[in-house]
Amino acid sequence: METEQQLLSAIHSGDRQSMRRLYERYAEYAMAICLRYIHNRDVAQDVVQDSFVKILTSIHHFGYRGEGSLKAWGSRIVANMAIDYLRENKRLTFESDMADLPDDDEPAVEEVPPDILTEMIGRLPTGCRVVLNLYVFGQYTHKEIAQRLGIKEDSSASQYSRAKKILVSMIKEYIKQTSR
């Protein structure tokens, strides 16, 4: 398999097949990222396609920093495009009611298959889901999330806390259901 640096060199030299190889190499990963934000496969597919257009039209601005840096850069573009879609389509809403949620005790996450956990994250309210993804997977700080989403830093922290509490509840229910 060619390295990212070899792939980039081919793209920069105008090799159109290398653009296809870039897409084939990362499209599935990009879709997984997009589905963490947008819980509709058809819409997510459109966002992934738009993301690759942006990646390929701006790749000359990318500064290679070692193997994996191209994947990370593309991932950030996909996440940003997904957030932009949610914002533009008025689907990015934030929850304020924290009533009836349990305290944050640690559930047995390892007992939940990854695909089930991903599905649970997809069922979170949109604002909670976006903040959780940015904080956990994007490794943004609450300050950076607040700036990116146009909310207060405290709102980011409370959305993350709410997401964790909802997930704890879902995980406990899943474990209870599967242990019967």
Short mmCIF file of C-alpha atoms in Angstrom, two decimals:
data_model
loop_
_atom_site.label_atom_id
_atom_site.label_comp_id
_atom_site.label_asym_id
_atom_site.label_seq_id
_atom_site.Cartn_x
_atom_site.Cartn_y
_atom_site.Cartn_z
CA MET A 1 0.00 0.00 0.00
CA GLU A 2 1.34 3.41 -0.89
CA THR A 3 2.10 5.85 1.91
CA GLU A 4 0.18 9.06 2.37
CA GLN A 5 3.25 10.95 1.20
CA GLN A 6 3.40 8.92 -2.04
CA LEU A 7 -0.32 9.44 -2.55
CA LEU A 8 0.05 13.18 -2.00
CA SER A 9 2.96 13.37 -4.43
CA ALA A 10 0.89 11.63 -7.09
CA ILE A 11 -2.05 13.99 -6.49
CA HIS A 12 0.21 17.04 -6.64
CA SER A 13 1.71 15.82 -9.91
CA GLY A 14 -1.79 15.70 -11.45
CA ASP A 15 -2.40 11.93 -11.36
CA ARG A 16 -6.21 11.72 -11.41
CA GLN A 17 -6.20 8.05 -10.40
CA SER A 18 -4.48 9.03 -7.16
CA MET A 19 -7.49 11.16 -6.28
CA ARG A 20 -9.68 8.09 -6.70
CA ARG A 21 -7.28 6.07 -4.53
CA LEU A 22 -7.50 8.74 -1.82
CA TYR A 23 -11.28 8.51 -1.92
CA GLU A 24 -11.30 4.71 -1.87
CA ARG A 25 -8.79 4.64 0.97
CA TYR A 26 -10.70 6.99 3.29
CA ALA A 27 -14.36 7.08 2.17
CA GLU A 28 -15.55 4.39 4.57
CA TYR A 29 -13.73 6.05 7.48
CA ALA A 30 -15.18 9.43 6.47
CA MET A 31 -18.67 7.93 6.40
CA ALA A 32 -18.21 6.56 9.93
CA ILE A 33 -17.20 10.03 11.13
CA CYS A 34 -20.10 11.69 9.36
CA LEU A 35 -22.61 9.22 10.79
CA ARG A 36 -21.48 10.17 14.29
CA TYR A 37 -22.88 13.65 13.59
CA ILE A 38 -25.66 13.04 11.06
CA HIS A 39 -27.88 10.07 11.80
CA ASN A 40 -29.24 9.77 8.26
CA ARG A 41 -27.17 7.64 5.88
CA ASP A 42 -28.35 9.37 2.67
CA VAL A 43 -27.58 12.83 4.01
CA ALA A 44 -24.27 11.61 5.45
CA GLN A 45 -23.31 10.20 2.03
CA ASP A 46 -23.95 13.60 0.44
CA VAL A 47 -21.86 15.32 3.13
CA VAL A 48 -19.03 12.82 2.60
CA GLN A 49 -19.09 13.49 -1.15
CA ASP A 50 -19.02 17.25 -0.55
CA SER A 51 -16.20 16.75 1.94
CA PHE A 52 -14.07 14.93 -0.62
CA VAL A 53 -14.66 17.70 -3.13
CA LYS A 54 -13.38 20.15 -0.52
CA ILE A 55 -10.45 17.88 0.40
CA LEU A 56 -9.39 17.50 -3.21
CA THR A 57 -9.81 21.17 -4.11
CA SER A 58 -7.85 22.35 -1.07
CA ILE A 59 -5.24 19.60 -0.80
CA HIS A 60 -2.55 21.96 -2.10
CA HIS A 61 -2.94 23.85 1.23
CA PHE A 62 -2.33 20.70 3.27
CA GLY A 63 1.01 20.51 5.06
CA TYR A 64 2.16 16.91 5.38
CA ARG A 65 3.32 16.14 8.94
CA GLY A 66 3.93 12.42 8.75
CA GLU A 67 1.93 9.28 8.11
CA GLY A 68 -1.64 9.68 9.36
CA SER A 69 -1.69 13.47 9.07
CA LEU A 70 -3.62 13.38 5.78
CA LYS A 71 -6.25 11.10 7.30
CA ALA A 72 -6.53 13.38 10.36
CA TRP A 73 -6.82 16.50 8.18
CA GLY A 74 -9.51 14.91 6.03
CA SER A 75 -11.35 13.71 9.13
CA ARG A 76 -11.49 17.23 10.48
CA ILE A 77 -12.91 18.49 7.19
CA VAL A 78 -15.61 15.78 7.25
CA ALA A 79 -16.57 16.61 10.85
CA ASN A 80 -16.69 20.34 10.07
CA MET A 81 -18.80 19.77 6.97
CA ALA A 82 -21.23 17.61 8.99
CA ILE A 83 -21.53 20.34 11.64
CA ASP A 84 -22.03 22.96 8.93
CA TYR A 85 -24.82 20.83 7.43
CA LEU A 86 -26.56 20.57 10.81
CA ARG A 87 -26.24 24.31 11.39
CA GLU A 88 -27.37 25.33 7.89
CA ASN A 89 -30.40 23.05 8.09
CA LYS A 90 -31.37 24.24 11.58
CA ARG A 91 -30.81 20.76 13.01
CA LEU A 92 -28.23 21.76 15.59
CA THR A 93 -30.23 22.25 18.76
CA PHE A 94 -29.08 22.19 22.35
CA GLU A 95 -30.90 20.62 25.27
CA SER A 96 -31.39 22.58 28.45
CA ASP A 97 -33.52 20.18 30.52
CA MET A 98 -31.31 17.91 32.61
CA ALA A 99 -34.06 16.53 34.83
CA ASP A 100 -34.56 12.82 35.42
CA LEU A 101 -31.04 11.86 34.41
CA PRO A 102 -28.95 9.58 36.62
CA ASP A 103 -25.59 10.55 38.05
CA ASP A 104 -22.48 9.74 36.04
CA ASP A 105 -21.50 6.33 37.34
CA GLU A 106 -19.36 4.29 35.01
CA PRO A 107 -21.29 1.60 33.13
CA ALA A 108 -19.65 -1.52 31.71
CA VAL A 109 -19.02 0.01 28.27
CA GLU A 110 -16.88 -2.96 27.26
CA GLU A 111 -20.03 -5.11 27.35
CA VAL A 112 -21.57 -3.06 24.52
CA PRO A 113 -20.51 -3.94 20.95
CA PRO A 114 -19.02 -0.95 19.08
CA ASP A 115 -21.83 -0.85 16.50
CA ILE A 116 -24.46 -0.73 19.28
CA LEU A 117 -22.53 2.04 21.06
CA THR A 118 -22.34 3.99 17.80
CA GLU A 119 -26.10 3.57 17.36
CA MET A 120 -26.65 4.82 20.93
CA ILE A 121 -24.54 7.90 20.24
CA GLY A 122 -26.62 8.46 17.11
CA ARG A 123 -29.79 8.56 19.23
CA LEU A 124 -28.49 11.37 21.44
CA PRO A 125 -30.08 14.80 21.00
CA THR A 126 -28.20 16.60 18.23
CA GLY A 127 -26.40 19.17 20.38
CA CYS A 128 -25.31 16.52 22.86
CA ARG A 129 -24.14 14.25 20.06
CA VAL A 130 -22.13 16.97 18.33
CA VAL A 131 -20.44 18.15 21.53
CA LEU A 132 -19.67 14.57 22.60
CA ASN A 133 -18.12 13.79 19.22
CA LEU A 134 -16.05 16.95 19.15
CA TYR A 135 -14.86 16.48 22.73
CA VAL A 136 -14.19 12.72 22.68
CA PHE A 137 -13.27 11.98 19.07
CA GLY A 138 -12.15 15.40 17.85
CA GLN A 139 -10.31 16.09 21.11
CA TYR A 140 -11.45 19.70 21.17
CA THR A 141 -11.63 21.62 24.45
CA HIS A 142 -14.95 23.04 25.60
CA LYS A 143 -13.58 26.48 24.76
CA GLU A 144 -12.82 25.38 21.18
CA ILE A 145 -16.21 23.65 20.87
CA ALA A 146 -17.97 26.78 22.12
CA GLN A 147 -16.15 28.91 19.54
CA ARG A 148 -16.87 26.44 16.73
CA LEU A 149 -20.57 26.12 17.54
CA GLY A 150 -21.23 29.70 18.64
CA ILE A 151 -22.29 28.72 22.16
CA LYS A 152 -20.98 29.43 25.64
CA GLU A 153 -18.22 27.27 27.08
CA ASP A 154 -20.55 26.28 29.94
CA SER A 155 -23.15 25.16 27.39
CA SER A 156 -20.60 22.89 25.75
CA ALA A 157 -19.71 21.35 29.11
CA SER A 158 -23.36 20.87 30.05
CA GLN A 159 -24.18 19.26 26.66
CA TYR A 160 -21.26 16.87 27.17
CA SER A 161 -22.43 16.05 30.70
CA ARG A 162 -25.96 15.45 29.44
CA ALA A 163 -24.66 13.21 26.64
CA LYS A 164 -22.70 11.12 29.13
CA LYS A 165 -25.70 10.76 31.43
CA ILE A 166 -27.99 9.72 28.59
CA LEU A 167 -25.40 7.22 27.35
CA VAL A 168 -24.99 5.76 30.85
CA SER A 169 -28.75 5.23 30.96
CA MET A 170 -28.81 3.63 27.50
CA ILE A 171 -25.87 1.35 28.31
CA LYS A 172 -27.41 0.21 31.58
CA GLU A 173 -30.68 -0.54 29.80
CA TYR A 174 -28.86 -2.45 27.06
CA ILE A 175 -26.94 -4.55 29.61
CA LYS A 176 -30.14 -5.22 31.52
CA GLN A 177 -31.92 -6.31 28.31
CA THR A 178 -29.10 -8.56 27.10
CA SER A 179 -28.48 -10.24 30.47
CA ARG A 180 -32.01 -11.68 30.62
#
